Tab-separated table of C-alpha atoms in Angstrom:
chain	number	residue	atom	x	y	z
A	1032	MET	CA	10.375	-29.142	-29.800
A	1033	GLY	CA	7.309	-31.085	-30.306
A	1034	GLU	CA	4.060	-30.725	-28.350
A	1035	VAL	CA	4.065	-32.311	-25.018
A	1036	ASP	CA	1.731	-35.241	-24.675
A	1037	TYR	CA	0.172	-34.377	-21.271
A	1038	ALA	CA	-2.343	-37.233	-21.420
A	1039	ARG	CA	0.515	-39.763	-21.561
A	1040	ILE	CA	2.481	-38.050	-18.707
A	1041	PHE	CA	-0.671	-38.170	-16.627
A	1042	ASP	CA	-1.026	-41.925	-17.526
A	1043	VAL	CA	2.430	-42.906	-16.682
A	1044	LEU	CA	2.857	-40.827	-13.192
A	1045	PRO	CA	3.890	-43.370	-10.555
A	1046	SER	CA	1.307	-41.947	-7.882
A	1047	PRO	CA	-2.381	-42.600	-8.337
A	1048	PHE	CA	-4.337	-39.762	-9.773
A	1049	MET	CA	-8.121	-39.527	-10.718
A	1050	VAL	CA	-10.449	-36.609	-11.649
A	1051	VAL	CA	-14.239	-36.330	-10.876
A	1052	ASP	CA	-16.793	-33.879	-11.971
A	1053	LYS	CA	-19.353	-31.881	-9.800
A	1054	GLU	CA	-21.554	-35.140	-9.446
A	1055	LEU	CA	-18.314	-37.026	-8.362
A	1056	ARG	CA	-18.332	-38.928	-11.436
A	1057	TYR	CA	-15.085	-40.346	-12.608
A	1058	ILE	CA	-13.913	-38.701	-15.873
A	1059	ALA	CA	-10.211	-39.569	-15.824
A	1060	ALA	CA	-7.933	-41.881	-13.839
A	1061	ASN	CA	-4.034	-42.826	-14.461
A	1062	ARG	CA	-2.646	-46.436	-14.549
A	1063	ALA	CA	-1.330	-46.370	-10.945
A	1064	TYR	CA	-4.921	-45.389	-9.770
A	1065	LEU	CA	-6.358	-48.328	-11.766
A	1066	GLU	CA	-3.960	-50.805	-10.516
A	1067	THR	CA	-4.306	-49.604	-6.712
A	1068	THR	CA	-8.051	-50.138	-7.070
A	1069	GLY	CA	-8.134	-53.105	-9.393
A	1070	ARG	CA	-10.288	-51.652	-11.932
A	1071	SER	CA	-10.141	-50.799	-15.502
A	1072	PHE	CA	-10.988	-47.425	-16.683
A	1073	ASP	CA	-13.984	-48.856	-18.703
A	1074	GLU	CA	-15.395	-50.128	-15.231
A	1075	ILE	CA	-15.190	-46.912	-13.391
A	1076	ALA	CA	-15.903	-44.296	-16.317
A	1077	GLY	CA	-18.735	-42.284	-15.598
A	1078	GLN	CA	-19.569	-43.960	-12.297
A	1079	LYS	CA	-19.975	-42.189	-8.947
A	1080	VAL	CA	-16.986	-42.585	-6.530
A	1081	PHE	CA	-19.160	-43.408	-3.601
A	1082	GLU	CA	-21.215	-45.860	-5.604
A	1083	LEU	CA	-18.109	-47.837	-6.553
A	1084	PHE	CA	-16.362	-47.484	-3.238
A	1085	PRO	CA	-19.182	-46.861	-0.664
A	1086	ASN	CA	-18.187	-45.827	2.981
A	1087	PRO	CA	-21.162	-44.768	4.970
A	1088	GLY	CA	-19.103	-43.948	7.992
A	1089	GLU	CA	-16.755	-41.249	9.214
A	1090	SER	CA	-14.115	-41.883	6.594
A	1091	GLY	CA	-16.736	-41.445	3.656
A	1092	ASP	CA	-18.119	-38.301	5.398
A	1093	ARG	CA	-14.599	-36.981	5.482
A	1094	LEU	CA	-13.552	-37.800	2.011
A	1095	ARG	CA	-16.837	-36.391	0.514
A	1096	ALA	CA	-16.474	-33.150	2.722
A	1097	SER	CA	-12.904	-32.734	1.397
A	1098	ILE	CA	-13.979	-32.949	-2.193
A	1099	ASP	CA	-16.983	-30.613	-1.665
A	1100	LYS	CA	-14.795	-27.986	0.130
A	1101	VAL	CA	-12.572	-27.700	-2.947
A	1102	MET	CA	-15.632	-27.496	-5.127
A	1103	ALA	CA	-17.016	-24.802	-3.079
A	1104	THR	CA	-14.021	-22.798	-2.439
A	1105	GLY	CA	-11.396	-23.616	-5.250
A	1106	GLN	CA	-8.782	-24.104	-2.685
A	1107	PRO	CA	-6.760	-27.293	-2.381
A	1108	ASP	CA	-7.457	-29.713	0.669
A	1109	THR	CA	-5.425	-32.471	2.000
A	1110	LEU	CA	-6.511	-35.347	4.103
A	1111	ALA	CA	-3.378	-36.504	5.772
A	1112	TYR	CA	-4.637	-39.960	6.974
A	1113	LEU	CA	-7.808	-41.673	5.728
A	1114	ALA	CA	-8.952	-45.113	6.609
A	1115	TYR	CA	-10.946	-46.360	3.491
A	1116	PRO	CA	-11.555	-50.084	2.941
A	1117	ILE	CA	-12.004	-51.030	-0.909
A	1118	SER	CA	-12.126	-54.124	-2.964
A	1119	ARG	CA	-9.735	-54.827	-5.473
A	1120	SER	CA	-11.998	-56.004	-8.081
A	1121	SER	CA	-15.871	-55.751	-8.645
A	1122	GLY	CA	-17.590	-58.154	-6.047
A	1123	GLY	CA	-14.018	-58.950	-4.441
A	1124	GLU	CA	-13.106	-59.153	-1.072
A	1125	VAL	CA	-13.000	-55.732	0.810
A	1126	GLU	CA	-9.723	-54.740	2.220
A	1127	ASN	CA	-8.775	-52.208	4.955
A	1128	ARG	CA	-6.628	-49.725	3.425
A	1129	TYR	CA	-5.239	-46.392	4.562
A	1130	TRP	CA	-4.487	-43.407	2.468
A	1131	THR	CA	-3.164	-39.803	2.152
A	1132	ALA	CA	-5.369	-37.745	-0.316
A	1133	VAL	CA	-4.727	-34.551	-1.689
A	1134	HIS	CA	-7.604	-32.759	-3.632
A	1135	VAL	CA	-7.095	-29.827	-6.061
A	1136	PRO	CA	-9.620	-27.729	-8.225
A	1137	VAL	CA	-9.418	-27.952	-12.110
A	1138	LEU	CA	-10.732	-24.476	-13.064
A	1139	ASP	CA	-12.959	-23.676	-16.127
A	1140	ALA	CA	-12.131	-20.865	-18.483
A	1141	ASP	CA	-13.916	-18.278	-16.397
A	1142	GLY	CA	-12.035	-19.324	-13.287
A	1143	SER	CA	-14.966	-21.455	-11.692
A	1144	VAL	CA	-14.303	-24.948	-10.442
A	1145	LYS	CA	-15.142	-27.614	-13.077
A	1146	TYR	CA	-13.406	-30.599	-11.755
A	1147	VAL	CA	-11.418	-31.988	-8.672
A	1148	MET	CA	-8.436	-34.072	-9.216
A	1149	GLN	CA	-7.384	-36.602	-6.556
A	1150	ASN	CA	-3.772	-37.743	-5.810
A	1151	THR	CA	-3.688	-40.689	-3.199
A	1152	VAL	CA	-0.868	-42.510	-1.598
A	1153	ASP	CA	-1.477	-45.938	0.109
A	1154	VAL	CA	0.016	-45.595	3.515
A	1155	THR	CA	-1.135	-48.957	4.914
A	1156	GLU	CA	1.175	-49.947	7.446
A	1157	PHE	CA	-1.222	-51.870	9.735
A	1158	ALA	CA	-0.154	-55.227	8.219
A	1159	ARG	CA	3.158	-54.663	10.001
A	1160	ILE	CA	1.467	-53.743	13.258
A	1161	ARG	CA	-0.872	-56.968	13.002
A	1162	ALA	CA	2.008	-59.099	12.351
A	1163	ALA	CA	3.741	-57.724	15.383
A	1164	ALA	CA	0.673	-58.007	17.601
A	1165	THR	CA	-0.087	-61.276	19.581
A	1166	VAL	CA	-3.513	-60.122	21.003
A	1167	PRO	CA	-6.097	-58.515	18.835
A	1168	PHE	CA	-7.262	-55.827	21.344
A	1169	THR	CA	-3.551	-54.713	21.256
A	1170	SER	CA	-3.638	-54.626	17.610
A	1171	LEU	CA	-6.827	-52.643	17.673
A	1172	SER	CA	-5.710	-50.313	20.188
A	1173	ALA	CA	-2.181	-49.688	18.349
A	1174	GLU	CA	-4.356	-48.855	15.210
A	1175	THR	CA	-6.597	-46.671	17.273
A	1176	ARG	CA	-3.726	-44.654	18.735
A	1177	LEU	CA	-1.905	-44.324	15.470
A	1178	ILE	CA	-5.327	-43.129	13.665
A	1179	GLU	CA	-5.917	-40.640	16.691
A	1180	ARG	CA	-2.408	-39.548	16.560
A	1181	THR	CA	-2.298	-38.886	12.752
A	1182	ARG	CA	-5.486	-36.766	13.150
A	1183	GLU	CA	-4.042	-34.700	15.940
A	1184	VAL	CA	-1.043	-34.028	13.542
A	1185	GLU	CA	-3.350	-33.107	10.633
A	1186	ALA	CA	-5.380	-30.741	12.815
A	1187	ALA	CA	-2.232	-29.102	14.446
A	1188	ASN	CA	-0.853	-28.715	10.673
A	1189	ALA	CA	-3.911	-27.022	9.614
A	1190	ASP	CA	-3.882	-24.638	12.848
A	1191	PHE	CA	-0.330	-23.754	12.123
A	1192	ARG	CA	-1.063	-23.090	8.516
A	1193	ARG	CA	-4.056	-20.701	9.286
A	1194	LEU	CA	-1.635	-18.976	11.825
A	1195	PHE	CA	0.911	-18.304	9.059
A	1196	GLN	CA	-1.819	-17.803	6.351
A	1197	GLN	CA	-3.574	-14.947	8.375
A	1198	ALA	CA	-0.610	-13.428	10.295
A	1199	PRO	CA	-0.125	-9.570	9.983
A	1200	ALA	CA	3.677	-10.075	9.241
A	1201	PHE	CA	4.176	-11.659	5.818
A	1202	PHE	CA	5.639	-15.131	5.218
A	1203	ALA	CA	6.493	-17.235	2.161
A	1204	ILE	CA	8.135	-20.510	1.392
A	1205	LEU	CA	10.527	-20.799	-1.618
A	1206	SER	CA	11.490	-24.178	-2.876
A	1207	GLY	CA	14.605	-25.367	-4.728
A	1208	PRO	CA	17.356	-23.503	-6.503
A	1209	THR	CA	14.973	-21.413	-8.553
A	1210	HIS	CA	13.054	-20.260	-5.669
A	1211	VAL	CA	9.556	-21.431	-6.503
A	1212	PHE	CA	6.750	-20.267	-4.223
A	1213	THR	CA	5.041	-23.016	-2.393
A	1214	PHE	CA	3.400	-21.019	-0.054
A	1215	ALA	CA	2.486	-17.318	0.750
A	1216	SER	CA	0.543	-15.789	3.382
A	1217	ASP	CA	-2.456	-13.642	2.949
A	1218	SER	CA	-0.249	-10.416	4.024
A	1219	TYR	CA	2.420	-11.391	1.331
A	1220	LEU	CA	-0.115	-11.637	-1.568
A	1221	ARG	CA	-1.691	-8.275	-0.419
A	1222	LEU	CA	1.902	-6.887	-0.423
A	1223	VAL	CA	2.278	-7.904	-4.011
A	1224	GLY	CA	-1.098	-6.972	-5.198
A	1225	GLY	CA	-2.747	-10.263	-5.244
A	1226	ARG	CA	-0.495	-11.781	-7.972
A	1227	ARG	CA	-0.473	-15.346	-8.695
A	1228	LEU	CA	2.564	-16.773	-6.903
A	1229	LEU	CA	2.287	-20.628	-6.218
A	1230	GLY	CA	4.174	-22.750	-8.658
A	1231	CYS	CA	6.214	-19.765	-9.959
A	1232	SER	CA	9.656	-18.767	-9.338
A	1233	VAL	CA	10.403	-15.269	-7.730
A	1234	GLY	CA	11.886	-14.038	-10.944
A	1235	GLU	CA	8.705	-15.080	-12.964
A	1236	ALA	CA	6.065	-13.912	-10.384
A	1237	MET	CA	7.791	-10.670	-9.613
A	1238	PRO	CA	9.879	-9.636	-12.601
A	1239	GLU	CA	10.541	-6.077	-11.196
A	1240	VAL	CA	12.682	-7.482	-8.443
A	1241	ARG	CA	15.241	-9.108	-10.821
A	1242	ASP	CA	17.792	-6.279	-11.116
A	1243	GLN	CA	17.501	-5.392	-7.453
A	1244	GLY	CA	19.694	-7.667	-5.907
A	1245	PHE	CA	17.029	-9.882	-3.908
A	1246	ILE	CA	17.311	-13.076	-6.240
A	1247	GLU	CA	21.205	-12.847	-5.793
A	1248	LEU	CA	20.347	-12.972	-1.834
A	1249	LEU	CA	18.250	-15.817	-2.175
A	1250	ASP	CA	20.708	-17.745	-4.166
A	1251	ARG	CA	23.347	-17.185	-1.601
A	1252	VAL	CA	20.978	-18.243	1.173
A	1253	PHE	CA	20.330	-21.482	-0.744
A	1254	VAL	CA	23.760	-22.413	-1.669
A	1255	GLU	CA	25.611	-21.165	1.644
A	1256	GLY	CA	22.974	-21.414	4.177
A	1257	TYR	CA	23.435	-17.880	4.926
A	1258	VAL	CA	20.661	-16.024	7.017
A	1259	HIS	CA	19.953	-12.563	5.744
A	1260	GLN	CA	18.311	-9.845	7.726
A	1261	ALA	CA	17.425	-6.366	6.616
A	1262	GLU	CA	15.648	-3.379	8.081
A	1263	GLY	CA	13.851	-0.640	5.991
A	1264	ALA	CA	15.229	-2.211	2.954
A	1265	ARG	CA	14.032	-0.133	-0.091
A	1266	LEU	CA	12.798	-1.771	-3.099
A	1267	MET	CA	10.669	-0.969	-6.239
A	1268	LEU	CA	7.539	-3.188	-6.039
A	1269	VAL	CA	4.444	-3.440	-8.081
A	1270	ARG	CA	1.588	-3.041	-5.425
A	1271	ASP	CA	-1.334	-2.961	-7.727
A	1272	GLU	CA	-1.758	-4.999	-10.696
A	1273	GLY	CA	-1.279	-3.132	-14.041
A	1274	LYS	CA	0.389	-0.303	-12.184
A	1275	ALA	CA	4.133	0.994	-12.182
A	1276	PRO	CA	6.387	-0.180	-9.410
A	1277	GLU	CA	6.290	1.951	-6.420
A	1278	GLU	CA	8.832	2.585	-3.529
A	1279	THR	CA	8.527	0.265	-0.679
A	1280	PHE	CA	10.241	-0.528	2.462
A	1281	LEU	CA	10.404	-3.890	4.202
A	1282	ASP	CA	11.915	-5.473	7.426
A	1283	PHE	CA	12.541	-9.056	6.236
A	1284	SER	CA	14.703	-11.893	6.723
A	1285	TYR	CA	15.635	-15.066	4.704
A	1286	HIS	CA	16.220	-18.445	6.340
A	1287	PRO	CA	17.478	-21.701	4.672
A	1288	ILE	CA	15.037	-24.630	4.995
A	1289	ARG	CA	16.763	-27.952	5.652
A	1290	ASP	CA	15.716	-31.360	5.153
A	1291	PRO	CA	16.376	-34.127	7.969
A	1292	SER	CA	19.646	-34.846	6.369
A	1293	GLY	CA	20.750	-31.193	6.575
A	1294	GLU	CA	20.412	-30.597	2.817
A	1295	ILE	CA	19.016	-27.175	1.902
A	1296	THR	CA	15.758	-27.598	0.042
A	1297	GLY	CA	14.345	-23.916	0.160
A	1298	VAL	CA	14.280	-20.541	1.799
A	1299	PHE	CA	11.813	-19.318	4.315
A	1300	VAL	CA	10.792	-15.612	3.807
A	1301	GLN	CA	9.250	-13.385	6.826
A	1302	GLY	CA	9.077	-9.848	7.117
A	1303	THR	CA	6.831	-6.880	7.799
A	1304	ASP	CA	5.969	-3.743	5.416
A	1305	ARG	CA	7.358	-0.630	6.937
A	1306	THR	CA	6.530	1.614	4.008
A	1307	GLU	CA	4.009	3.826	5.892
A	1308	SER	CA	6.268	4.197	8.893
A	1309	VAL	CA	9.419	5.287	6.839
A	1310	ARG	CA	7.264	7.516	4.894
A	1311	ALA	CA	5.759	9.023	8.082
A	1312	ALA	CA	9.471	9.422	9.497
A	1313	ARG	CA	10.622	11.183	6.272
A	1314	ARG	CA	7.517	13.604	6.466
A	1315	GLN	CA	8.256	14.458	10.009
A	1316	ARG	CA	11.883	15.015	9.017
A	1317	LEU	CA	10.899	17.310	6.158
A	1318	LEU	CA	8.410	19.150	8.043
A	1319	ILE	CA	10.747	19.815	11.076
A	1320	ASP	CA	13.273	21.234	8.442
A	1321	GLU	CA	10.701	23.179	6.884
A	1322	LEU	CA	9.426	24.581	10.195
A	1323	ASN	CA	13.032	25.572	11.066
A	1324	HIS	CA	13.483	27.513	7.828
A	1325	ARG	CA	9.975	29.196	8.194
A	1326	VAL	CA	10.791	30.156	11.799
A	1327	ASN	CA	14.082	31.848	10.754
A	1328	ASN	CA	12.179	33.568	7.819
A	1329	THR	CA	9.495	34.760	10.257
A	1330	LEU	CA	11.989	36.022	12.747
A	1331	ALA	CA	13.878	37.946	9.941
A	1332	THR	CA	10.637	39.590	8.790
A	1333	VAL	CA	9.791	40.538	12.377
A	1334	GLN	CA	13.421	42.002	12.547
A	1335	SER	CA	12.823	44.131	9.509
A	1336	ILE	CA	9.345	45.403	10.582
A	1337	ALA	CA	10.686	46.355	13.854
A	1338	ALA	CA	13.657	48.109	12.223
A	1339	GLN	CA	11.654	49.924	9.675
A	1340	THR	CA	8.868	50.991	11.925
A	1341	LEU	CA	11.135	52.568	14.578
A	1342	ARG	CA	13.232	54.294	11.799
A	1343	SER	CA	9.961	55.771	10.288
A	1344	THR	CA	9.021	57.745	13.398
A	1345	ALA	CA	10.138	59.368	16.513
A	1346	ASP	CA	6.831	58.903	18.270
A	1347	THR	CA	7.289	55.706	20.198
A	1348	ILE	CA	3.547	55.466	20.965
A	1349	LYS	CA	2.637	55.514	17.406
A	1350	ALA	CA	5.620	53.214	16.544
A	1351	ARG	CA	4.572	50.693	18.865
A	1352	GLU	CA	0.951	50.827	17.544
A	1353	ALA	CA	2.237	50.337	13.883
A	1354	PHE	CA	4.509	47.588	14.887
A	1355	GLN	CA	1.667	45.675	16.707
A	1356	ALA	CA	-0.532	46.165	13.802
A	1357	ARG	CA	1.922	44.681	11.454
A	1358	ILE	CA	2.685	41.930	13.685
A	1359	GLN	CA	-0.981	41.059	13.805
A	1360	ALA	CA	-1.159	41.100	10.076
A	1361	LEU	CA	1.709	38.669	10.069
A	1362	SER	CA	-0.077	36.473	12.811
A	1363	LYS	CA	-3.097	36.215	10.886
A	1364	ALA	CA	-1.373	34.933	7.768
A	1365	HIS	CA	0.399	32.388	9.885
A	1366	SER	CA	-2.885	31.316	11.276
A	1367	MET	CA	-4.277	30.870	8.037
A	1368	LEU	CA	-1.369	28.784	6.749
A	1369	SER	CA	-1.525	26.598	10.049
A	1370	ASP	CA	-5.055	25.768	8.937
A	1371	ARG	CA	-3.710	24.540	5.766
A	1372	SER	CA	-0.637	22.582	7.194
A	1373	TRP	CA	1.689	25.564	6.095
A	1374	HIS	CA	1.196	24.519	2.298
A	1375	ASP	CA	-1.037	27.209	0.426
A	1376	THR	CA	-3.660	29.751	0.836
A	1377	GLU	CA	-6.828	30.742	-1.376
A	1378	ILE	CA	-6.045	34.395	-2.441
A	1379	GLY	CA	-9.731	35.392	-2.033
A	1380	ARG	CA	-9.679	34.171	1.537
A	1381	LEU	CA	-6.496	36.074	2.208
A	1382	VAL	CA	-7.858	39.572	0.763
A	1383	CYS	CA	-11.168	38.899	2.685
A	1384	GLN	CA	-9.277	38.558	5.844
A	1385	GLU	CA	-6.824	41.351	5.572
A	1386	LEU	CA	-9.880	43.693	4.701
A	1387	SER	CA	-12.440	42.452	7.252
A	1388	ALA	CA	-11.981	45.446	9.612
A	1389	TYR	CA	-13.554	47.928	7.166
A	1390	GLU	CA	-17.131	48.447	6.182
A	1391	GLY	CA	-18.351	45.990	3.711
A	1392	ALA	CA	-19.762	48.827	1.293
A	1393	GLN	CA	-16.184	50.437	1.223
A	1394	VAL	CA	-14.280	47.226	0.047
A	1395	ARG	CA	-14.961	45.294	-3.145
A	1396	TYR	CA	-12.844	42.309	-4.354
A	1397	ALA	CA	-13.111	39.945	-7.071
A	1398	GLY	CA	-11.132	37.334	-8.884
A	1399	PRO	CA	-10.918	33.549	-9.819
A	1400	GLU	CA	-10.180	30.900	-7.153
A	1401	LEU	CA	-6.216	30.995	-7.006
A	1402	VAL	CA	-4.118	29.335	-4.679
A	1403	VAL	CA	-0.680	30.761	-3.659
A	1404	ASN	CA	2.211	29.111	-1.654
A	1405	SER	CA	3.130	30.085	1.862
A	1406	LYS	CA	5.890	32.450	1.099
A	1407	CYS	CA	3.459	34.504	-1.195
A	1408	THR	CA	0.909	34.449	1.454
A	1409	ILE	CA	3.087	35.884	4.045
A	1410	ALA	CA	4.081	38.639	1.574
A	1411	LEU	CA	0.606	39.552	0.166
A	1412	ALA	CA	-0.718	39.626	3.801
A	1413	LEU	CA	1.832	42.369	4.696
A	1414	LEU	CA	1.376	44.409	1.475
A	1415	LEU	CA	-2.359	44.271	1.753
A	1416	HIS	CA	-2.015	45.416	5.574
A	1417	GLU	CA	0.258	48.323	4.558
A	1418	LEU	CA	-2.097	49.455	1.721
A	1419	ALA	CA	-5.049	49.062	4.046
A	1420	THR	CA	-3.489	50.869	6.663
A	1421	ASN	CA	-2.425	53.720	4.249
A	1422	ALA	CA	-5.970	53.892	2.811
A	1423	ALA	CA	-7.434	54.081	6.294
A	1424	LYS	CA	-5.080	57.062	7.376
A	1425	HIS	CA	-4.827	59.004	4.241
A	1426	GLY	CA	-6.931	57.426	1.461
A	1427	ALA	CA	-10.343	56.043	0.591
A	1428	LEU	CA	-10.894	54.169	3.685
A	1429	SER	CA	-10.541	57.445	5.685
A	1430	VAL	CA	-14.038	58.876	4.438
A	1431	PRO	CA	-17.344	57.384	4.375
A	1432	ASP	CA	-17.751	57.548	0.492
A	1433	GLY	CA	-14.363	56.145	-0.288
A	1434	VAL	CA	-14.125	52.609	-2.153
A	1435	VAL	CA	-11.165	50.292	-2.378
A	1436	ALA	CA	-11.486	47.622	-5.107
A	1437	VAL	CA	-9.082	44.739	-5.219
A	1438	SER	CA	-8.947	42.228	-8.053
A	1439	TRP	CA	-6.737	39.491	-9.103
A	1440	ARG	CA	-6.126	37.190	-12.080
A	1441	GLU	CA	-3.664	35.047	-13.904
A	1442	ASP	CA	-2.228	36.617	-17.357
A	1443	PRO	CA	-1.418	34.421	-20.385
A	1444	GLU	CA	2.006	33.931	-19.041
A	1445	LYS	CA	0.758	32.478	-15.878
A	1446	ASN	CA	1.808	35.498	-13.781
A	1447	LEU	CA	-0.308	36.631	-10.859
A	1448	VAL	CA	-1.574	40.050	-11.389
A	1449	LEU	CA	-3.196	41.917	-8.480
A	1450	GLU	CA	-4.684	45.339	-8.544
A	1451	TRP	CA	-5.481	47.859	-5.828
A	1452	SER	CA	-7.236	50.873	-6.670
A	1453	GLU	CA	-9.019	53.609	-4.470
A	1454	ASN	CA	-11.846	56.159	-5.387
A	1455	GLY	CA	-13.793	58.666	-3.402
A	1456	GLY	CA	-11.497	59.646	-1.067
A	1457	PRO	CA	-9.185	62.751	-0.550
A	1458	ALA	CA	-6.819	63.999	-3.296
A	1459	VAL	CA	-3.583	62.090	-2.964
A	1460	SER	CA	-0.021	63.155	-4.135
A	1461	ALA	CA	3.296	61.326	-4.142
A	1462	PRO	CA	5.016	61.643	-0.701
A	1463	SER	CA	8.133	63.685	-0.199
A	1464	ARG	CA	9.967	60.928	1.321
A	1465	ARG	CA	9.474	57.139	1.395
A	1466	GLY	CA	7.819	55.390	4.337
A	1467	PHE	CA	7.828	51.960	5.682
A	1468	GLY	CA	4.992	51.005	3.417
A	1469	SER	CA	6.723	51.971	0.259
A	1470	ARG	CA	10.022	50.399	0.879
A	1471	LEU	CA	8.070	47.161	2.070
A	1472	LEU	CA	6.161	47.275	-1.214
A	1473	ASP	CA	9.533	47.360	-3.275
A	1474	THR	CA	11.408	44.974	-1.006
A	1475	VAL	CA	8.769	42.221	-0.955
A	1476	VAL	CA	7.406	42.361	-4.531
A	1477	THR	CA	10.611	42.998	-6.596
A	1478	GLY	CA	13.135	41.348	-4.042
A	1479	GLU	CA	11.642	38.254	-2.370
A	1480	LEU	CA	8.967	37.504	-4.995
A	1481	GLY	CA	11.014	38.518	-7.951
A	1482	GLY	CA	7.952	40.611	-9.539
A	1483	GLN	CA	7.094	43.823	-10.698
A	1484	LEU	CA	5.431	46.760	-8.930
A	1485	ASP	CA	3.547	49.816	-10.333
A	1486	VAL	CA	2.375	52.598	-8.037
A	1487	ARG	CA	0.527	55.578	-9.299
A	1488	TYR	CA	-0.955	58.464	-7.353
A	1489	GLU	CA	-4.171	59.374	-9.484
A	1490	PRO	CA	-6.479	62.305	-8.742
A	1491	THR	CA	-9.133	59.664	-7.624
A	1492	GLY	CA	-6.636	57.880	-5.379
A	1493	ILE	CA	-3.749	55.220	-5.143
A	1494	PHE	CA	-3.490	52.618	-7.892
A	1495	ALA	CA	-1.167	49.849	-7.481
A	1496	ARG	CA	-0.607	46.907	-9.895
A	1497	LEU	CA	1.627	43.702	-8.634
A	1498	VAL	CA	2.666	41.237	-11.301
A	1499	ILE	CA	4.345	38.175	-9.762
A	1500	PRO	CA	5.820	35.306	-11.752
A	1501	PRO	CA	4.704	31.855	-11.532
A	1502	ALA	CA	7.557	30.443	-9.691
A	1503	ALA	CA	6.954	32.699	-6.779
A	1504	TYR	CA	3.388	32.063	-6.042
A	1505	ILE	CA	2.242	28.663	-7.441
A	1506	ALA	CA	1.898	26.075	-4.632
A	1507	GLN	CA	4.127	22.989	-4.717
A	1508	GLU	CA	3.473	19.680	-3.213
A	1509	LEU	CA	5.878	18.598	-0.504
A	1510	ALA	CA	8.314	15.975	-1.618
A	1511	LEU	CA	7.382	13.304	1.042
A	1512	GLY	CA	8.043	10.125	-0.978
């Protein structure tokens, strides 16, 4: 196929077109425009519009204001009805003519307005009105009423356009069987990341929706006159230019647009972006499910603590004190997680909290900033509480000179390694029977966390090393998409 001769197409367009520069000088005009104005292009080339066709009145002001607006904003502007007398030849008789004028910007390579193109249509119908009128005043009154009515319609159309343009819900008008955008509201443009839509079909402007069934729905609306409505419809949509499509949820409807004869000429699109509300509902459902799961786990933990505590001693007073202390440790861990929306905890803060009741000189801890998930937080809180309680009763924290050191790190395999060591306390030896603390250590570390536990009773005090695999402690983001 050969190159398209756009200059020839411009010249043979049946409707009058002309182009002016920023000084409002003619730089182009097609044959229809020259015939309408009774001029040759040599007569108007380089001439200023308002010098060739002067009009110091309101019509001239409106025409100049419309062109200036397009130059300043880069947005098209329409004068629905304009009274503008012209002479058909240089020095010829002036005729009262009436026009509809559409002004559109012609952009430079950098996107700035370089020229303004005008398309005019002669809408002079007053000859018919004059011919039908017998009294000049009546004719003038009819003309005046028609002008005022046309201006009212123009103003109303502008108000309605602004209403649709700036409405919080999104609107678009698609024309023809290929669904070409002829209007898109500001909210629609924001929805699609500010992409260029006008003059493009849906498939061209939004290629990511081609295989998602929406173009087929538009085809049905256009062919059958079918009205389609949907709530919370899911689609993958590019929301920011250059980025991948993201999950989006819309309430929307497609309505056929009909001409006066009833023929379908396009589709009217309206809707609301529901993405955030759908995500919020999902998040709420997920958090409720997570809360139910964690409440059940907490009740099971409390039940286990109660059973083990009561089984370990016949002294009900001591059993109650031990039970309350363990529940308090559990409560502290829950409060810490609550501050983090039940997601994760920094391990240094957890160690500091569980050992805060003891003298600062007797407690030392060190390790990198490391975040652990909620399950591991609860387990470590109970473990640290048991180790600290044992040290306060029988170990390093039971004497003024005793010292407890806690350290943590990640090993090369990303396992969490936590070490507890006591020095300066009474001599210790392995117990003759396993108490609650020992059983808890085994149950939590090897059972719940799938880790390894090494407890040694050294002459200087108890030493314990916990090794917890990555899957058991690394914090995971909640899937809230």
